[in-house]
């Protein structure tokens, strides 16, 4: 089992406490969504987990391995998370195949195994027939699928997704919500998905963690939160569908 555990993880930038000490558990095989308004600290939390930022306090543990803690700070490339980030999708100068192959190349896998891994993953996201195209020859949804494939190709212990659907139109977003949910079910992978869009969280996640101003306001299954939203922030936030 490789549960991801955050224990008292906090982040301060200069004088500002962006994340109060928080405990989050992402159990093996689950789909956890961090849901909250813009600026509440979602991306920061994901970057701490990926090793792209250093926590001000706390511990991050994956299975039996301490990723961050007293005297330990494993670098991002050794944490092996798959990542799809909010700010960019795919590399424009590489074909779909090359984009997805890149993480395997960096890790020194031989050409034949790389090709097998890439084609298997492109098949999963229905991009196998477009492997030779460049990003400018793809629709937004196809680019997003390519980014997803690049996050999945390493078969990471946890796939970290930061608002991966924010650049898509409403119809494509709905389609991708279903596809990501189906991928999660079919592959049994562990997903941590950051969004400010309640629809994404409620449709896909097995557990939702609602964050406001760097603090956890409520966590539970979508049904638990829908049936019994915490008074105050959560009720207010959920009323703006
Ligand atoms: N490197 C940094 N230095 C200083 N402040 C930062 C830094 N990175 C983020 N912040 C601040 O931390 C807070 C949380 O930012 P973060 O990017 O985590 O929010 P978010 O929840 O992902 O928002 P959004 O939904 O808009 O992406 C913001 O107030 C932001 O300005
Ligand atoms: Mg963000």
mmCIF file of C-alpha atoms and ligand atoms in Angstrom:
data_model
loop_
_atom_site.group_PDB
_atom_site.id
_atom_site.type_symbol
_atom_site.label_atom_id
_atom_site.label_comp_id
_atom_site.label_asym_id
_atom_site.label_seq_id
_atom_site.Cartn_x
_atom_site.Cartn_y
_atom_site.Cartn_z
ATOM 1 C CA UNK A 1 0.000 0.000 0.000
ATOM 2 C CA UNK A 2 1.317 3.442 -0.791
ATOM 3 C CA UNK A 3 -0.941 5.922 0.940
ATOM 4 C CA UNK A 4 0.217 9.522 0.685
ATOM 5 C CA UNK A 5 0.190 11.234 4.087
ATOM 6 C CA UNK A 6 0.656 14.883 4.952
ATOM 7 C CA UNK A 7 1.211 15.503 8.649
ATOM 8 C CA UNK A 8 1.073 19.088 9.867
ATOM 9 C CA UNK A 9 2.313 20.409 6.537
ATOM 10 C CA UNK A 10 2.467 24.221 6.481
ATOM 11 C CA UNK A 11 3.833 26.868 4.123
ATOM 12 C CA UNK A 12 4.854 30.437 4.746
ATOM 13 C CA UNK A 13 6.030 32.796 2.017
ATOM 14 C CA UNK A 14 7.935 35.599 3.730
ATOM 15 C CA UNK A 15 5.580 36.977 6.365
ATOM 16 C CA UNK A 16 2.485 35.299 4.970
ATOM 17 C CA UNK A 17 1.115 31.954 6.175
ATOM 18 C CA UNK A 18 -0.284 30.547 2.950
ATOM 19 C CA UNK A 19 -1.059 27.109 4.407
ATOM 20 C CA UNK A 20 -1.816 26.482 8.072
ATOM 21 C CA UNK A 21 -0.492 23.128 9.356
ATOM 22 C CA UNK A 22 -2.692 20.512 7.740
ATOM 23 C CA UNK A 23 -3.189 16.763 7.717
ATOM 24 C CA UNK A 24 -4.306 15.114 4.499
ATOM 25 C CA UNK A 25 -4.435 11.408 3.675
ATOM 26 C CA UNK A 26 -4.731 10.176 0.104
ATOM 27 C CA UNK A 27 -5.301 6.448 0.420
ATOM 28 C CA UNK A 28 -3.937 4.094 -2.209
ATOM 29 C CA UNK A 29 -6.334 3.883 -5.163
ATOM 30 C CA UNK A 30 -8.494 6.814 -4.093
ATOM 31 C CA UNK A 31 -9.390 9.979 -6.020
ATOM 32 C CA UNK A 32 -9.044 12.968 -3.720
ATOM 33 C CA UNK A 33 -10.020 16.436 -4.829
ATOM 34 C CA UNK A 34 -8.726 19.594 -3.162
ATOM 35 C CA UNK A 35 -11.499 22.100 -3.728
ATOM 36 C CA UNK A 36 -11.402 25.794 -2.901
ATOM 37 C CA UNK A 37 -11.510 29.320 -4.294
ATOM 38 C CA UNK A 38 -8.696 31.027 -6.179
ATOM 39 C CA UNK A 39 -5.735 31.826 -3.945
ATOM 40 C CA UNK A 40 -6.633 29.411 -1.119
ATOM 41 C CA UNK A 41 -3.351 27.510 -1.482
ATOM 42 C CA UNK A 42 -4.236 24.507 -3.672
ATOM 43 C CA UNK A 43 -1.353 24.776 -6.135
ATOM 44 C CA UNK A 44 1.047 25.496 -3.285
ATOM 45 C CA UNK A 45 0.003 22.272 -1.561
ATOM 46 C CA UNK A 46 0.489 20.280 -4.765
ATOM 47 C CA UNK A 47 3.930 21.830 -5.299
ATOM 48 C CA UNK A 48 4.941 20.906 -1.741
ATOM 49 C CA UNK A 49 3.938 17.297 -2.408
ATOM 50 C CA UNK A 50 5.786 17.238 -5.741
ATOM 51 C CA UNK A 51 8.906 18.653 -4.067
ATOM 52 C CA UNK A 52 8.866 21.895 -6.081
ATOM 53 C CA UNK A 53 8.471 23.949 -2.881
ATOM 54 C CA UNK A 54 9.795 23.242 0.601
ATOM 55 C CA UNK A 55 7.313 23.083 3.500
ATOM 56 C CA UNK A 56 7.828 25.393 6.478
ATOM 57 C CA UNK A 57 6.810 22.534 8.770
ATOM 58 C CA UNK A 58 5.473 19.004 8.767
ATOM 59 C CA UNK A 59 6.091 15.686 7.103
ATOM 60 C CA UNK A 60 5.155 14.159 3.762
ATOM 61 C CA UNK A 61 5.191 10.365 3.586
ATOM 62 C CA UNK A 62 4.427 8.012 0.703
ATOM 63 C CA UNK A 63 3.817 4.453 1.871
ATOM 64 C CA UNK A 64 6.843 3.761 4.104
ATOM 65 C CA UNK A 65 9.032 6.413 2.481
ATOM 66 C CA UNK A 66 9.506 9.834 4.048
ATOM 67 C CA UNK A 67 9.627 12.349 1.180
ATOM 68 C CA UNK A 68 9.965 15.361 3.441
ATOM 69 C CA UNK A 69 10.650 15.474 7.170
ATOM 70 C CA UNK A 70 13.383 16.131 9.697
ATOM 71 C CA UNK A 71 16.653 15.890 7.768
ATOM 72 C CA UNK A 72 14.927 14.509 4.656
ATOM 73 C CA UNK A 73 13.997 16.279 1.427
ATOM 74 C CA UNK A 74 13.794 13.948 -1.547
ATOM 75 C CA UNK A 75 14.190 15.903 -4.822
ATOM 76 C CA UNK A 76 11.208 16.112 -7.203
ATOM 77 C CA UNK A 77 12.605 13.752 -9.870
ATOM 78 C CA UNK A 78 13.058 11.020 -7.258
ATOM 79 C CA UNK A 79 9.482 11.372 -5.950
ATOM 80 C CA UNK A 80 8.211 10.004 -9.277
ATOM 81 C CA UNK A 81 4.787 11.657 -9.182
ATOM 82 C CA UNK A 82 2.986 12.177 -12.457
ATOM 83 C CA UNK A 83 2.016 15.805 -12.871
ATOM 84 C CA UNK A 84 -0.320 17.819 -15.040
ATOM 85 C CA UNK A 85 -0.082 21.460 -14.107
ATOM 86 C CA UNK A 86 -2.408 24.381 -14.543
ATOM 87 C CA UNK A 87 0.073 26.702 -16.233
ATOM 88 C CA UNK A 88 1.152 24.688 -19.256
ATOM 89 C CA UNK A 89 -0.021 21.625 -21.100
ATOM 90 C CA UNK A 90 2.318 20.171 -23.719
ATOM 91 C CA UNK A 91 5.613 21.128 -25.339
ATOM 92 C CA UNK A 92 4.913 22.735 -28.732
ATOM 93 C CA UNK A 93 8.140 21.612 -30.427
ATOM 94 C CA UNK A 94 7.550 17.916 -29.735
ATOM 95 C CA UNK A 95 5.041 15.536 -31.309
ATOM 96 C CA UNK A 96 2.434 13.822 -29.151
ATOM 97 C CA UNK A 97 4.660 10.729 -29.083
ATOM 98 C CA UNK A 98 7.751 12.709 -28.069
ATOM 99 C CA UNK A 99 5.866 14.594 -25.356
ATOM 100 C CA UNK A 100 4.727 11.369 -23.741
ATOM 101 C CA UNK A 101 8.067 9.647 -24.299
ATOM 102 C CA UNK A 102 10.008 12.390 -22.547
ATOM 103 C CA UNK A 103 9.614 11.238 -18.913
ATOM 104 C CA UNK A 104 10.735 7.730 -19.901
ATOM 105 C CA UNK A 105 13.742 9.104 -21.807
ATOM 106 C CA UNK A 106 14.845 11.184 -18.831
ATOM 107 C CA UNK A 107 14.866 8.041 -16.767
ATOM 108 C CA UNK A 108 17.059 6.234 -19.281
ATOM 109 C CA UNK A 109 14.601 3.600 -20.461
ATOM 110 C CA UNK A 110 15.650 1.935 -23.736
ATOM 111 C CA UNK A 111 13.968 2.888 -27.016
ATOM 112 C CA UNK A 112 11.881 -0.241 -27.471
ATOM 113 C CA UNK A 113 10.383 -0.196 -23.979
ATOM 114 C CA UNK A 114 9.771 3.534 -24.314
ATOM 115 C CA UNK A 115 7.806 3.002 -27.516
ATOM 116 C CA UNK A 116 5.722 0.254 -25.894
ATOM 117 C CA UNK A 117 4.990 2.396 -22.833
ATOM 118 C CA UNK A 118 4.084 5.449 -24.917
ATOM 119 C CA UNK A 119 1.730 3.604 -27.271
ATOM 120 C CA UNK A 120 0.003 1.770 -24.411
ATOM 121 C CA UNK A 121 -0.626 5.079 -22.636
ATOM 122 C CA UNK A 122 -1.751 6.928 -25.781
ATOM 123 C CA UNK A 123 -4.179 4.095 -26.410
ATOM 124 C CA UNK A 124 -5.665 4.629 -22.927
ATOM 125 C CA UNK A 125 -6.417 8.293 -23.615
ATOM 126 C CA UNK A 126 -7.543 7.654 -27.224
ATOM 127 C CA UNK A 127 -4.597 9.471 -28.768
ATOM 128 C CA UNK A 128 -2.809 6.526 -30.399
ATOM 129 C CA UNK A 129 -3.807 7.566 -33.915
ATOM 130 C CA UNK A 130 -2.521 11.119 -33.417
ATOM 131 C CA UNK A 131 0.920 10.165 -32.084
ATOM 132 C CA UNK A 132 2.793 11.906 -34.922
ATOM 133 C CA UNK A 133 1.017 15.260 -34.670
ATOM 134 C CA UNK A 134 2.385 18.448 -33.162
ATOM 135 C CA UNK A 135 0.349 20.293 -30.500
ATOM 136 C CA UNK A 136 -0.715 23.075 -32.917
ATOM 137 C CA UNK A 137 -2.408 20.366 -35.018
ATOM 138 C CA UNK A 138 -4.532 19.250 -32.045
ATOM 139 C CA UNK A 139 -7.709 20.491 -30.388
ATOM 140 C CA UNK A 140 -7.573 21.697 -26.783
ATOM 141 C CA UNK A 141 -9.030 18.412 -25.563
ATOM 142 C CA UNK A 142 -6.470 16.409 -27.518
ATOM 143 C CA UNK A 143 -3.654 18.513 -26.053
ATOM 144 C CA UNK A 144 -5.057 17.905 -22.599
ATOM 145 C CA UNK A 145 -5.202 14.154 -23.246
ATOM 146 C CA UNK A 146 -1.562 14.315 -24.325
ATOM 147 C CA UNK A 147 -0.650 16.059 -21.066
ATOM 148 C CA UNK A 148 -2.571 13.410 -19.136
ATOM 149 C CA UNK A 149 -0.728 10.640 -20.990
ATOM 150 C CA UNK A 150 2.583 12.280 -20.137
ATOM 151 C CA UNK A 151 1.567 12.257 -16.455
ATOM 152 C CA UNK A 152 0.457 8.631 -16.603
ATOM 153 C CA UNK A 153 3.263 7.092 -18.651
ATOM 154 C CA UNK A 154 5.600 6.535 -15.690
ATOM 155 C CA UNK A 155 2.849 4.630 -13.881
ATOM 156 C CA UNK A 156 3.347 7.027 -10.970
ATOM 157 C CA UNK A 157 2.362 6.130 -7.394
ATOM 158 C CA UNK A 158 0.135 9.227 -7.381
ATOM 159 C CA UNK A 159 -1.019 11.394 -10.291
ATOM 160 C CA UNK A 160 -1.109 15.083 -9.332
ATOM 161 C CA UNK A 161 -3.510 17.165 -11.416
ATOM 162 C CA UNK A 162 -3.812 20.944 -11.075
ATOM 163 C CA UNK A 163 -6.958 22.284 -12.775
ATOM 164 C CA UNK A 164 -6.146 20.310 -15.938
ATOM 165 C CA UNK A 165 -9.460 21.185 -17.610
ATOM 166 C CA UNK A 166 -9.496 24.933 -17.031
ATOM 167 C CA UNK A 167 -8.696 25.846 -20.657
ATOM 168 C CA UNK A 168 -11.437 23.723 -22.213
ATOM 169 C CA UNK A 169 -14.965 24.653 -23.217
ATOM 170 C CA UNK A 170 -17.943 23.334 -21.247
ATOM 171 C CA UNK A 171 -18.686 20.380 -23.515
ATOM 172 C CA UNK A 172 -15.090 19.156 -23.569
ATOM 173 C CA UNK A 173 -14.790 19.610 -19.824
ATOM 174 C CA UNK A 174 -17.805 17.352 -19.319
ATOM 175 C CA UNK A 175 -16.310 14.746 -21.647
ATOM 176 C CA UNK A 176 -12.903 14.874 -19.929
ATOM 177 C CA UNK A 177 -14.507 14.603 -16.464
ATOM 178 C CA UNK A 178 -16.006 11.298 -17.553
ATOM 179 C CA UNK A 179 -12.772 10.133 -19.144
ATOM 180 C CA UNK A 180 -10.622 10.901 -16.130
ATOM 181 C CA UNK A 181 -13.132 9.222 -13.845
ATOM 182 C CA UNK A 182 -13.179 6.136 -16.079
ATOM 183 C CA UNK A 183 -9.372 6.055 -16.215
ATOM 184 C CA UNK A 184 -9.251 6.159 -12.435
ATOM 185 C CA UNK A 185 -11.680 3.275 -12.159
ATOM 186 C CA UNK A 186 -10.083 1.194 -14.892
ATOM 187 C CA UNK A 187 -6.473 1.608 -13.760
ATOM 188 C CA UNK A 188 -6.998 1.786 -9.993
ATOM 189 C CA UNK A 189 -4.475 4.634 -9.850
ATOM 190 C CA UNK A 190 -4.288 7.177 -7.046
ATOM 191 C CA UNK A 191 -5.222 10.721 -8.026
ATOM 192 C CA UNK A 192 -4.920 14.043 -6.234
ATOM 193 C CA UNK A 193 -6.897 16.597 -8.211
ATOM 194 C CA UNK A 194 -6.890 20.326 -7.510
ATOM 195 C CA UNK A 195 -9.812 22.441 -8.669
ATOM 196 C CA UNK A 196 -11.969 25.447 -7.852
ATOM 197 C CA UNK A 197 -14.814 23.870 -9.850
ATOM 198 C CA UNK A 198 -17.195 22.019 -7.540
ATOM 199 C CA UNK A 199 -18.658 20.078 -10.413
ATOM 200 C CA UNK A 200 -15.310 18.434 -11.137
ATOM 201 C CA UNK A 201 -14.796 17.504 -7.499
ATOM 202 C CA UNK A 202 -18.315 16.165 -6.959
ATOM 203 C CA UNK A 203 -18.429 14.183 -10.213
ATOM 204 C CA UNK A 204 -15.033 12.509 -10.003
ATOM 205 C CA UNK A 205 -13.642 12.337 -6.491
ATOM 206 C CA UNK A 206 -14.038 9.620 -3.887
ATOM 207 C CA UNK A 207 -13.056 12.182 -1.233
ATOM 208 C CA UNK A 208 -13.231 15.980 -1.288
ATOM 209 C CA UNK A 209 -11.109 18.262 0.886
ATOM 210 C CA UNK A 210 -12.479 21.802 0.941
ATOM 211 C CA UNK A 211 -9.872 24.482 1.588
ATOM 212 C CA UNK A 212 -10.283 28.166 2.297
ATOM 213 C CA UNK A 213 -7.481 30.636 3.073
ATOM 214 C CA UNK A 214 -4.988 27.839 3.657
ATOM 215 C CA UNK A 215 -7.171 25.866 6.062
ATOM 216 C CA UNK A 216 -9.220 22.715 5.661
ATOM 217 C CA UNK A 217 -12.890 23.602 6.155
ATOM 218 C CA UNK A 218 -14.392 20.147 5.625
ATOM 219 C CA UNK A 219 -13.546 16.748 4.182
ATOM 220 C CA UNK A 220 -15.663 13.784 3.263
ATOM 221 C CA UNK A 221 -17.178 11.846 0.394
ATOM 222 C CA UNK A 222 -19.176 13.884 -2.128
ATOM 223 C CA UNK A 223 -22.387 12.467 -0.647
ATOM 224 C CA UNK A 224 -21.364 13.305 2.925
ATOM 225 C CA UNK A 225 -20.535 16.902 2.010
ATOM 226 C CA UNK A 226 -23.641 17.347 -0.119
ATOM 227 C CA UNK A 227 -25.895 16.002 2.640
ATOM 228 C CA UNK A 228 -24.225 17.855 5.463
ATOM 229 C CA UNK A 229 -22.177 20.859 4.328
ATOM 230 C CA UNK A 230 -20.400 22.587 7.196
ATOM 231 C CA UNK A 231 -22.038 25.850 8.252
ATOM 232 C CA UNK A 232 -20.265 29.014 7.205
ATOM 233 C CA UNK A 233 -17.747 28.962 4.378
ATOM 234 C CA UNK A 234 -18.638 25.560 2.886
ATOM 235 C CA UNK A 235 -22.378 26.286 2.668
ATOM 236 C CA UNK A 236 -21.718 29.665 1.183
ATOM 237 C CA UNK A 237 -19.166 28.304 -1.341
ATOM 238 C CA UNK A 238 -21.384 25.419 -2.461
ATOM 239 C CA UNK A 239 -24.392 27.685 -2.918
ATOM 240 C CA UNK A 240 -22.588 29.354 -5.843
ATOM 241 C CA UNK A 241 -22.831 26.461 -8.262
HETATM 242 N N1 LIG B 1 6.248 31.894 -4.589
HETATM 243 C C1 LIG B 1 5.339 32.599 -3.909
HETATM 244 N N2 LIG B 1 5.717 33.677 -3.159
HETATM 245 C C2 LIG B 1 4.824 34.379 -2.456
HETATM 246 N N3 LIG B 1 3.514 34.103 -2.403
HETATM 247 C C3 LIG B 1 3.076 33.063 -3.129
HETATM 248 C C4 LIG B 1 3.953 32.249 -3.918
HETATM 249 N N4 LIG B 1 3.232 31.272 -4.505
HETATM 250 C C5 LIG B 1 1.967 31.478 -4.115
HETATM 251 N N5 LIG B 1 1.856 32.531 -3.290
HETATM 252 C C6 LIG B 1 0.630 33.041 -2.655
HETATM 253 O O1 LIG B 1 0.034 31.960 -1.967
HETATM 254 C C7 LIG B 1 -1.387 32.016 -2.045
HETATM 255 C C8 LIG B 1 -1.907 30.698 -2.594
HETATM 256 O O2 LIG B 1 -1.524 30.553 -3.947
HETATM 257 P P1 LIG B 1 -1.882 29.247 -4.779
HETATM 258 O O3 LIG B 1 -1.252 29.399 -6.103
HETATM 259 O O4 LIG B 1 -1.509 28.052 -3.983
HETATM 260 O O5 LIG B 1 -3.462 29.361 -4.874
HETATM 261 P P2 LIG B 1 -4.520 28.449 -5.649
HETATM 262 O O6 LIG B 1 -5.470 27.945 -4.627
HETATM 263 O O7 LIG B 1 -3.818 27.455 -6.483
HETATM 264 O O8 LIG B 1 -5.272 29.520 -6.568
HETATM 265 P P3 LIG B 1 -5.837 29.385 -8.090
HETATM 266 O O9 LIG B 1 -7.162 28.655 -8.000
HETATM 267 O O10 LIG B 1 -6.027 30.817 -8.505
HETATM 268 O O11 LIG B 1 -4.822 28.664 -8.909
HETATM 269 C C9 LIG B 1 -1.712 33.223 -2.919
HETATM 270 O O12 LIG B 1 -2.012 34.290 -2.061
HETATM 271 C C10 LIG B 1 -0.413 33.476 -3.662
HETATM 272 O O13 LIG B 1 -0.275 34.837 -3.996
HETATM 273 MG MG1 LIG B 2 -3.660 27.174 -8.526
#
